[in-house]
Amino acid sequence: MSPTSTDQITLTGSQRRELTRLTRAARTEQRLVMRAAIVLAAAAGQANTQIARRLQISEDTVRKWRHRWCTAPGIASLADAKRSGRPPEFTDVQVAQVKAMACTPPADKGLPLSRWSCPELARHAVDDGIAASLSPATVRRWLSEDAIKPWQYRSWIFITDPDFAVKAQRVLDLYDRTWKGKPLSAGDYVVSADEKTSIQARCRCTPTLPAGTSRQIRVNHDYHRRGAIAYLTAYDVHSGRVFGRCEDTTGIAAFERLVDQMMTTEPYASAERVFWIVDNGSSHRGQAAIDRLTAQYPPTRSWCTPRCTLMAESGRNLLLHCATESALAQRLH
């Protein structure tokens, strides 16, 4: 053993094998190889000066890793110790103040902003004296710690109808193939319809260039204005079948053409009942809509003949039961 060091090392068989493997492995970091070699040499009884001379390092380095192994024997003691790093530039209170500001509407601060952004938060934090200087990147890093994203929003509707639960239950029952407490038969269908308005039809002045190697698809910026169109769809909620059509505008006539397109197609033309679920749009609500659809699809006295009934309700609760003679309808692809 080395007479010049008080840190005497004795290795077990498994420790010696692991240290030897580290010194011989091609993928081991060189600093870890050097530290393992120091421990092996010290365990062989070599002095610090002898080890330093052979490995071409300083005696202080040998003394450091020899002492660290003696303090906590094991491969983990050869790793770098945790470092404190650069002292924090901002206090926890400053970070909390910026996060609290992000959770406060800008209007409460007297700012003409609809939502916060990282640059605006950083600028306002400096103006409020929270910090002498603050970068948007630092603000974004702080907010990401708590998944705070004040620049994103999600719209919602506040329900004011006291009977909403009852009305909504009728729609949910239909989705569950139930009507007035009784299950729907195989000849009953449920259709949900809606309209997408103001779709701009753009025609590019020059052809679009396809993608290539290291090149994105290139679309010409200039285009011919073709006005806006509306897209109306009727969706069979249980089979997934979709009927759609484009119209120049929405309205009573456009909606009736959508209904006729679907109701003249099998199996809806010969169905026992077809339930239509639509929103509260002006083209398909109220007694006027009931009268129009009743005249177009009149009920009869025979129980097996399709009948037509329209129930207008606020919100997404307009239900139509009807069926007509079969015919093929135009499908929009």
CSV table of C-alpha atoms in Angstrom, one decimal:
chain,number,residue,atom,x,y,z
A,1,MET,CA,0.0,0.0,0.0
A,2,SER,CA,1.0,3.6,-0.5
A,3,PRO,CA,2.8,5.1,2.5
A,4,THR,CA,2.1,8.6,1.4
A,5,SER,CA,-1.8,8.5,1.4
A,6,THR,CA,-4.2,7.9,4.2
A,7,ASP,CA,-6.9,6.9,1.7
A,8,GLN,CA,-6.3,3.2,1.4
A,9,ILE,CA,-8.5,1.4,-1.2
A,10,THR,CA,-9.5,-2.3,-1.1
A,11,LEU,CA,-11.6,-3.6,-4.0
A,12,THR,CA,-14.0,-6.4,-4.1
A,13,GLY,CA,-14.0,-8.8,-7.0
A,14,SER,CA,-17.0,-7.3,-8.7
A,15,GLN,CA,-15.7,-3.7,-8.2
A,16,ARG,CA,-12.4,-4.7,-9.8
A,17,ARG,CA,-14.1,-6.3,-12.7
A,18,GLU,CA,-16.3,-3.3,-13.3
A,19,LEU,CA,-13.4,-0.8,-13.1
A,20,THR,CA,-11.3,-3.0,-15.5
A,21,ARG,CA,-14.3,-3.1,-17.9
A,22,LEU,CA,-14.5,0.7,-17.9
A,23,THR,CA,-10.9,1.1,-18.7
A,24,ARG,CA,-11.1,-1.3,-21.6
A,25,ALA,CA,-14.4,-0.4,-23.1
A,26,ALA,CA,-14.1,1.6,-26.3
A,27,ARG,CA,-17.2,3.8,-25.6
A,28,THR,CA,-16.3,4.8,-22.1
A,29,GLU,CA,-15.6,8.5,-21.6
A,30,GLN,CA,-11.9,9.3,-21.2
A,31,ARG,CA,-12.3,11.1,-18.0
A,32,LEU,CA,-14.1,8.1,-16.6
A,33,VAL,CA,-11.3,5.8,-17.9
A,34,MET,CA,-8.7,8.0,-16.1
A,35,ARG,CA,-10.7,7.9,-12.8
A,36,ALA,CA,-11.1,4.2,-12.9
A,37,ALA,CA,-7.4,3.8,-13.6
A,38,ILE,CA,-6.5,5.9,-10.6
A,39,VAL,CA,-8.6,3.7,-8.3
A,40,LEU,CA,-7.1,0.5,-9.7
A,41,ALA,CA,-3.6,1.8,-9.3
A,42,ALA,CA,-4.3,2.9,-5.8
A,43,ALA,CA,-5.8,-0.4,-4.9
A,44,ALA,CA,-2.6,-2.0,-6.2
A,45,GLY,CA,-0.6,0.0,-3.6
A,46,GLN,CA,0.9,2.7,-5.9
A,47,ALA,CA,1.7,6.1,-4.4
A,48,ASN,CA,0.0,9.2,-5.6
A,49,THR,CA,3.2,10.5,-7.3
A,50,GLN,CA,3.7,7.2,-9.1
A,51,ILE,CA,0.1,7.2,-10.4
A,52,ALA,CA,0.3,10.9,-11.5
A,53,ARG,CA,3.5,10.3,-13.3
A,54,ARG,CA,2.2,7.2,-15.2
A,55,LEU,CA,-1.1,8.7,-16.1
A,56,GLN,CA,0.5,12.2,-16.8
A,57,ILE,CA,-1.9,14.1,-14.5
A,58,SER,CA,-1.4,16.1,-11.3
A,59,GLU,CA,-1.1,14.7,-7.9
A,60,ASP,CA,-4.1,16.8,-6.8
A,61,THR,CA,-6.3,15.0,-9.4
A,62,VAL,CA,-5.1,11.6,-8.1
A,63,ARG,CA,-5.7,12.6,-4.5
A,64,LYS,CA,-9.2,13.9,-5.3
A,65,TRP,CA,-10.5,10.8,-6.9
A,66,ARG,CA,-8.8,8.5,-4.5
A,67,HIS,CA,-10.4,10.3,-1.6
A,68,ARG,CA,-13.8,10.3,-3.3
A,69,TRP,CA,-13.7,6.5,-3.8
A,70,CYS,CA,-12.8,6.0,-0.2
A,71,THR,CA,-15.6,8.3,0.9
A,72,ALA,CA,-18.3,6.5,-1.2
A,73,PRO,CA,-16.9,3.2,-2.7
A,74,GLY,CA,-18.7,2.5,-6.0
A,75,ILE,CA,-18.7,3.4,-9.7
A,76,ALA,CA,-21.2,6.3,-8.9
A,77,SER,CA,-18.5,8.1,-7.0
A,78,LEU,CA,-16.5,8.5,-10.2
A,79,ALA,CA,-19.2,10.7,-11.9
A,80,ASP,CA,-19.1,14.4,-11.8
A,81,ALA,CA,-20.7,15.9,-8.7
A,82,LYS,CA,-23.8,18.1,-9.1
A,83,ARG,CA,-22.9,21.8,-9.6
A,84,SER,CA,-24.9,24.7,-8.4
A,85,GLY,CA,-24.5,26.5,-11.8
A,86,ARG,CA,-25.0,30.2,-12.3
A,87,PRO,CA,-26.8,32.0,-9.5
A,88,PRO,CA,-30.4,32.7,-10.3
A,89,GLU,CA,-31.0,36.1,-11.9
A,90,PHE,CA,-34.7,36.2,-10.8
A,91,THR,CA,-36.3,35.4,-7.5
A,92,ASP,CA,-39.2,33.0,-7.1
A,93,VAL,CA,-41.4,36.0,-6.2
A,94,GLN,CA,-40.7,37.6,-9.6
A,95,VAL,CA,-41.5,34.4,-11.4
A,96,ALA,CA,-44.8,34.1,-9.5
A,97,GLN,CA,-45.7,37.7,-10.3
A,98,VAL,CA,-45.2,37.2,-14.1
A,99,LYS,CA,-47.2,34.0,-14.0
A,100,ALA,CA,-50.0,35.7,-12.1
A,101,MET,CA,-50.0,38.5,-14.7
A,102,ALA,CA,-50.3,35.9,-17.5
A,103,CYS,CA,-53.5,34.6,-15.7
A,104,THR,CA,-55.0,38.1,-15.6
A,105,PRO,CA,-56.9,39.5,-18.6
A,106,PRO,CA,-54.9,42.4,-20.2
A,107,ALA,CA,-58.0,44.6,-19.8
A,108,ASP,CA,-57.6,44.4,-16.0
A,109,LYS,CA,-54.2,46.1,-16.5
A,110,GLY,CA,-55.7,48.8,-18.6
A,111,LEU,CA,-54.0,47.5,-21.8
A,112,PRO,CA,-55.8,47.5,-25.2
A,113,LEU,CA,-54.9,43.8,-25.8
A,114,SER,CA,-57.3,40.8,-26.4
A,115,ARG,CA,-54.7,38.3,-25.1
A,116,TRP,CA,-51.2,38.2,-23.7
A,117,SER,CA,-48.1,37.3,-25.7
A,118,CYS,CA,-44.6,36.6,-24.3
A,119,PRO,CA,-43.2,39.9,-25.6
A,120,GLU,CA,-46.1,41.8,-24.1
A,121,LEU,CA,-45.7,40.1,-20.8
A,122,ALA,CA,-42.0,40.8,-20.7
A,123,ARG,CA,-42.5,44.4,-21.6
A,124,HIS,CA,-45.3,45.0,-19.0
A,125,ALA,CA,-43.3,43.2,-16.3
A,126,VAL,CA,-40.5,45.7,-16.8
A,127,ASP,CA,-42.9,48.6,-16.9
A,128,ASP,CA,-44.5,47.4,-13.6
A,129,GLY,CA,-41.0,47.2,-12.0
A,130,ILE,CA,-41.1,43.4,-11.5
A,131,ALA,CA,-37.7,43.1,-13.1
A,132,ALA,CA,-35.2,45.6,-14.6
A,133,SER,CA,-35.0,43.6,-17.8
A,134,LEU,CA,-36.8,40.4,-19.0
A,135,SER,CA,-36.7,38.6,-22.3
A,136,PRO,CA,-39.7,36.9,-24.0
A,137,ALA,CA,-37.8,33.6,-24.1
A,138,THR,CA,-37.4,33.7,-20.3
A,139,VAL,CA,-41.2,34.4,-19.9
A,140,ARG,CA,-42.0,31.5,-22.2
A,141,ARG,CA,-39.8,29.2,-20.2
A,142,TRP,CA,-41.5,30.2,-17.0
A,143,LEU,CA,-45.0,29.7,-18.4
A,144,SER,CA,-44.1,26.3,-19.8
A,145,GLU,CA,-43.3,25.1,-16.3
A,146,ASP,CA,-47.1,25.3,-15.5
A,147,ALA,CA,-48.4,24.9,-19.0
A,148,ILE,CA,-49.8,28.4,-19.0
A,149,LYS,CA,-50.6,29.6,-22.5
A,150,PRO,CA,-52.5,33.0,-22.3
A,151,TRP,CA,-52.2,33.5,-26.1
A,152,GLN,CA,-54.5,30.6,-26.8
A,153,TYR,CA,-58.2,30.6,-26.2
A,154,ARG,CA,-61.2,28.4,-26.4
A,155,SER,CA,-64.7,29.7,-27.0
A,156,TRP,CA,-67.8,28.5,-25.2
A,157,ILE,CA,-71.5,29.3,-25.0
A,158,PHE,CA,-73.2,30.3,-21.8
A,159,ILE,CA,-76.6,28.5,-21.7
A,160,THR,CA,-79.5,30.7,-20.6
A,161,ASP,CA,-82.4,28.4,-21.6
A,162,PRO,CA,-83.8,26.9,-18.3
A,163,ASP,CA,-85.2,24.0,-20.4
A,164,PHE,CA,-81.9,23.2,-22.1
A,165,ALA,CA,-81.4,20.0,-20.3
A,166,VAL,CA,-84.8,18.6,-21.3
A,167,LYS,CA,-84.3,19.7,-24.9
A,168,ALA,CA,-80.8,18.4,-25.2
A,169,GLN,CA,-81.9,15.1,-23.7
A,170,ARG,CA,-84.1,14.5,-26.8
A,171,VAL,CA,-81.1,14.9,-29.1
A,172,LEU,CA,-78.9,12.7,-27.0
A,173,ASP,CA,-81.6,10.0,-26.9
A,174,LEU,CA,-81.8,10.1,-30.7
A,175,TYR,CA,-78.0,9.6,-30.9
A,176,ASP,CA,-78.6,6.6,-28.6
A,177,ARG,CA,-81.3,5.4,-31.0
A,178,THR,CA,-84.1,6.1,-28.5
A,179,TRP,CA,-87.2,8.3,-28.9
A,180,LYS,CA,-89.8,9.0,-26.2
A,181,GLY,CA,-88.4,6.1,-24.1
A,182,LYS,CA,-88.7,3.5,-26.9
A,183,PRO,CA,-85.8,2.2,-29.1
A,184,LEU,CA,-85.8,3.2,-32.8
A,185,SER,CA,-86.6,0.5,-35.2
A,186,ALA,CA,-84.4,-0.6,-38.2
A,187,GLY,CA,-86.5,1.6,-40.4
A,188,ASP,CA,-85.8,4.8,-38.4
A,189,TYR,CA,-82.8,7.1,-39.3
A,190,VAL,CA,-81.2,10.0,-37.5
A,191,VAL,CA,-79.7,12.8,-39.6
A,192,SER,CA,-77.7,15.8,-38.4
A,193,ALA,CA,-77.5,18.8,-40.7
A,194,ASP,CA,-75.4,21.9,-40.7
A,195,GLU,CA,-74.1,24.7,-43.0
A,196,LYS,CA,-70.6,26.1,-43.6
A,197,THR,CA,-70.9,29.6,-44.9
A,198,SER,CA,-68.4,32.1,-46.6
A,199,ILE,CA,-66.2,29.5,-48.2
A,200,GLN,CA,-63.9,31.5,-50.6
A,201,ALA,CA,-63.5,29.9,-54.0
A,202,ARG,CA,-60.1,31.0,-55.2
A,203,CYS,CA,-58.6,30.4,-58.6
A,204,ARG,CA,-54.8,30.9,-58.7
A,205,CYS,CA,-53.5,33.0,-61.6
A,206,THR,CA,-50.7,30.5,-62.3
A,207,PRO,CA,-50.6,26.7,-61.8
A,208,THR,CA,-49.4,25.4,-58.4
A,209,LEU,CA,-45.9,23.9,-58.6
A,210,PRO,CA,-45.4,20.4,-57.0
A,211,ALA,CA,-43.0,19.7,-54.3
A,212,GLY,CA,-39.4,18.6,-55.1
A,213,THR,CA,-36.1,17.8,-53.5
A,214,SER,CA,-35.6,20.4,-50.7
A,215,ARG,CA,-38.6,22.4,-52.0
A,216,GLN,CA,-42.1,22.9,-50.7
A,217,ILE,CA,-45.2,23.1,-52.8
A,218,ARG,CA,-45.3,26.6,-54.3
A,219,VAL,CA,-48.7,28.3,-54.6
A,220,ASN,CA,-49.0,31.6,-56.5
A,221,HIS,CA,-50.1,34.4,-54.2
A,222,ASP,CA,-52.3,36.1,-56.8
A,223,TYR,CA,-55.8,34.6,-57.4
A,224,HIS,CA,-59.0,35.5,-59.1
A,225,ARG,CA,-61.9,36.3,-56.8
A,226,ARG,CA,-64.9,34.0,-57.3
A,227,GLY,CA,-67.0,35.2,-54.4
A,228,ALA,CA,-68.0,33.0,-51.5
A,229,ILE,CA,-70.2,29.8,-51.4
A,230,ALA,CA,-71.9,27.8,-48.7
A,231,TYR,CA,-71.6,24.1,-48.1
A,232,LEU,CA,-74.6,22.2,-46.7
A,233,THR,CA,-74.3,18.7,-45.3
A,234,ALA,CA,-76.6,16.1,-43.9
A,235,TYR,CA,-74.9,13.3,-41.9
A,236,ASP,CA,-76.5,10.0,-40.9
A,237,VAL,CA,-75.1,9.7,-37.4
A,238,HIS,CA,-75.4,6.0,-37.2
A,239,SER,CA,-74.2,4.8,-40.6
A,240,GLY,CA,-71.8,7.7,-41.3
A,241,ARG,CA,-73.3,8.4,-44.7
A,242,VAL,CA,-72.9,12.1,-45.7
A,243,PHE,CA,-74.9,14.1,-48.2
A,244,GLY,CA,-73.5,17.5,-49.2
A,245,ARG,CA,-74.1,20.2,-51.7
A,246,CYS,CA,-72.7,23.7,-52.5
A,247,GLU,CA,-75.0,26.7,-52.7
A,248,ASP,CA,-74.4,30.3,-53.6
A,249,THR,CA,-76.0,31.3,-50.3
A,250,THR,CA,-77.9,29.8,-47.3
A,251,GLY,CA,-81.6,30.1,-46.8
A,252,ILE,CA,-84.9,28.4,-47.0
A,253,ALA,CA,-84.6,27.2,-50.6
A,254,ALA,CA,-81.1,25.9,-50.1
A,255,PHE,CA,-82.0,24.0,-47.0
A,256,GLU,CA,-85.1,22.5,-48.7
A,257,ARG,CA,-82.9,21.3,-51.6
A,258,LEU,CA,-80.6,19.6,-49.1
A,259,VAL,CA,-83.6,17.9,-47.5
A,260,ASP,CA,-84.9,16.9,-50.9
A,261,GLN,CA,-81.5,15.5,-52.0
A,262,MET,CA,-81.4,13.1,-49.1
A,263,MET,CA,-85.1,12.3,-48.7
A,264,THR,CA,-85.4,11.2,-52.4
A,265,THR,CA,-82.6,8.7,-51.8
A,266,GLU,CA,-83.0,5.2,-50.4
A,267,PRO,CA,-83.2,4.0,-47.7
A,268,TYR,CA,-84.5,7.4,-46.4
A,269,ALA,CA,-87.2,7.7,-49.1
A,270,SER,CA,-89.0,4.6,-47.9
A,271,ALA,CA,-88.0,4.9,-44.2
A,272,GLU,CA,-90.6,4.7,-41.5
A,273,ARG,CA,-89.2,7.9,-39.9
A,274,VAL,CA,-86.2,10.2,-40.4
A,275,PHE,CA,-85.2,12.4,-37.6
A,276,TRP,CA,-83.4,15.6,-38.6
A,277,ILE,CA,-81.3,17.4,-35.9
A,278,VAL,CA,-80.4,21.0,-37.0
A,279,ASP,CA,-79.4,24.2,-35.3
A,280,ASN,CA,-81.7,27.2,-34.7
A,281,GLY,CA,-81.0,28.8,-38.0
A,282,SER,CA,-83.7,31.0,-39.5
A,283,SER,CA,-84.1,28.8,-42.6
A,284,HIS,CA,-85.4,25.8,-40.6
A,285,ARG,CA,-87.1,27.0,-37.3
A,286,GLY,CA,-90.5,28.1,-36.2
A,287,GLN,CA,-94.0,27.4,-37.3
A,288,ALA,CA,-93.2,28.6,-40.9
A,289,ALA,CA,-90.6,25.9,-41.3
A,290,ILE,CA,-93.1,23.3,-40.0
A,291,ASP,CA,-95.7,24.4,-42.5
A,292,ARG,CA,-93.3,24.3,-45.4
A,293,LEU,CA,-92.0,20.8,-44.7
A,294,THR,CA,-95.5,19.5,-43.8
A,295,ALA,CA,-96.7,20.7,-47.2
A,296,GLN,CA,-93.7,19.2,-49.0
A,297,TYR,CA,-93.9,15.8,-47.1
A,298,PRO,CA,-97.5,15.6,-46.0
A,299,PRO,CA,-98.5,12.9,-43.4
A,300,THR,CA,-101.3,10.4,-44.1
A,301,ARG,CA,-103.7,8.5,-42.0
A,302,SER,CA,-102.1,5.1,-42.6
A,303,TRP,CA,-99.7,4.1,-39.9
A,304,CYS,CA,-97.3,2.4,-42.3
A,305,THR,CA,-97.1,5.5,-44.6
A,306,PRO,CA,-94.3,7.9,-43.7
A,307,ARG,CA,-95.4,11.0,-41.8
A,308,CYS,CA,-93.9,14.4,-41.3
A,309,THR,CA,-93.6,16.4,-38.0
A,310,LEU,CA,-91.3,19.3,-37.3
A,311,MET,CA,-90.4,20.4,-33.7
A,312,ALA,CA,-88.7,23.7,-33.5
A,313,GLU,CA,-86.7,24.4,-30.3
A,314,SER,CA,-84.0,26.8,-29.3
A,315,GLY,CA,-80.4,25.7,-29.5
A,316,ARG,CA,-79.5,22.6,-31.5
A,317,ASN,CA,-82.9,21.0,-30.9
A,318,LEU,CA,-84.9,21.0,-34.2
A,319,LEU,CA,-86.3,17.6,-34.9
A,320,LEU,CA,-87.9,16.6,-38.2
A,321,HIS,CA,-89.7,13.2,-38.8
A,322,CYS,CA,-90.4,12.6,-42.5
A,323,ALA,CA,-90.0,10.3,-45.5
A,324,THR,CA,-90.8,10.6,-49.2
A,325,GLU,CA,-90.8,8.5,-52.4
A,326,SER,CA,-87.5,7.1,-53.4
A,327,ALA,CA,-85.2,8.5,-56.2
A,328,LEU,CA,-81.5,8.8,-56.7
A,329,ALA,CA,-80.1,12.2,-55.5
A,330,GLN,CA,-77.0,14.0,-56.4
A,331,ARG,CA,-74.0,13.3,-54.2
A,332,LEU,CA,-71.3,15.8,-53.6
A,333,HIS,CA,-67.8,14.3,-53.8
